[in-house]
Short mmCIF file of C-alpha atoms in Angstrom, two decimals:
data_model
loop_
_atom_site.label_atom_id
_atom_site.label_comp_id
_atom_site.label_asym_id
_atom_site.label_seq_id
_atom_site.Cartn_x
_atom_site.Cartn_y
_atom_site.Cartn_z
CA MET A 1 -2.79 -19.69 35.60
CA GLN A 2 -5.64 -18.03 33.73
CA ASP A 3 -5.81 -15.38 31.03
CA GLU A 4 -9.17 -14.04 32.25
CA LYS A 5 -10.01 -13.24 35.89
CA ASP A 6 -12.74 -15.87 36.12
CA GLY A 7 -11.72 -17.81 33.02
CA GLU A 8 -10.67 -21.34 32.25
CA ILE A 9 -7.57 -22.63 34.05
CA ARG A 10 -4.82 -22.71 31.41
CA ALA A 11 -2.02 -24.25 33.51
CA VAL A 12 -1.30 -25.67 36.95
CA ILE A 13 2.26 -25.44 38.26
CA PRO A 14 2.83 -27.39 41.51
CA VAL A 15 5.20 -25.82 44.06
CA ARG A 16 6.71 -27.10 47.31
CA PRO A 17 8.00 -25.14 50.30
CA SER A 18 11.67 -24.15 50.08
CA ALA A 19 14.07 -21.77 51.79
CA ASP A 20 15.76 -21.05 48.44
CA TRP A 21 14.56 -19.55 45.14
CA GLN A 22 13.39 -22.18 42.67
CA GLU A 23 12.51 -21.94 39.01
CA LYS A 24 9.14 -23.43 38.09
CA SER A 25 7.63 -23.70 34.63
CA GLY A 26 4.73 -25.25 32.80
CA GLU A 27 3.17 -25.38 29.36
CA PHE A 28 0.05 -23.45 28.45
CA HIS A 29 -1.78 -22.36 25.32
CA ILE A 30 -3.50 -18.99 24.96
CA GLU A 31 -4.54 -16.76 22.07
CA THR A 32 -1.86 -14.70 20.34
CA GLY A 33 -1.55 -11.08 21.43
CA VAL A 34 -1.21 -9.07 24.60
CA ARG A 35 -2.98 -10.94 27.41
CA ALA A 36 -3.29 -10.52 31.16
CA LEU A 37 -2.11 -13.48 33.25
CA TYR A 38 -3.80 -14.32 36.56
CA PHE A 39 -2.06 -16.53 39.11
CA THR A 40 -3.75 -18.08 42.16
CA TYR A 41 -1.85 -19.64 45.05
CA ARG A 42 -3.71 -22.24 47.08
CA GLY A 43 -1.97 -23.66 50.12
CA SER A 44 -0.67 -22.78 53.54
CA GLY A 45 1.97 -20.13 54.09
CA SER A 46 2.82 -17.60 51.41
CA ILE A 47 4.62 -17.34 48.09
CA ASP A 48 7.22 -14.80 46.92
CA TRP A 49 7.59 -13.97 43.22
CA GLN A 50 10.91 -12.87 41.82
CA TRP A 51 9.68 -12.54 38.22
CA VAL A 52 7.20 -14.05 35.78
#
């Protein structure tokens, strides 16, 4: 996860394939205030988001 499009990686949250919804979380530290969050998925297949 990043808080700038081409910025420093703030967190990495590993995921594994599953047929069911799973909750994933991780710690990160960003500046206080309203910030955009950018997520990148690297792997085979696809990922579905229910909510962030």
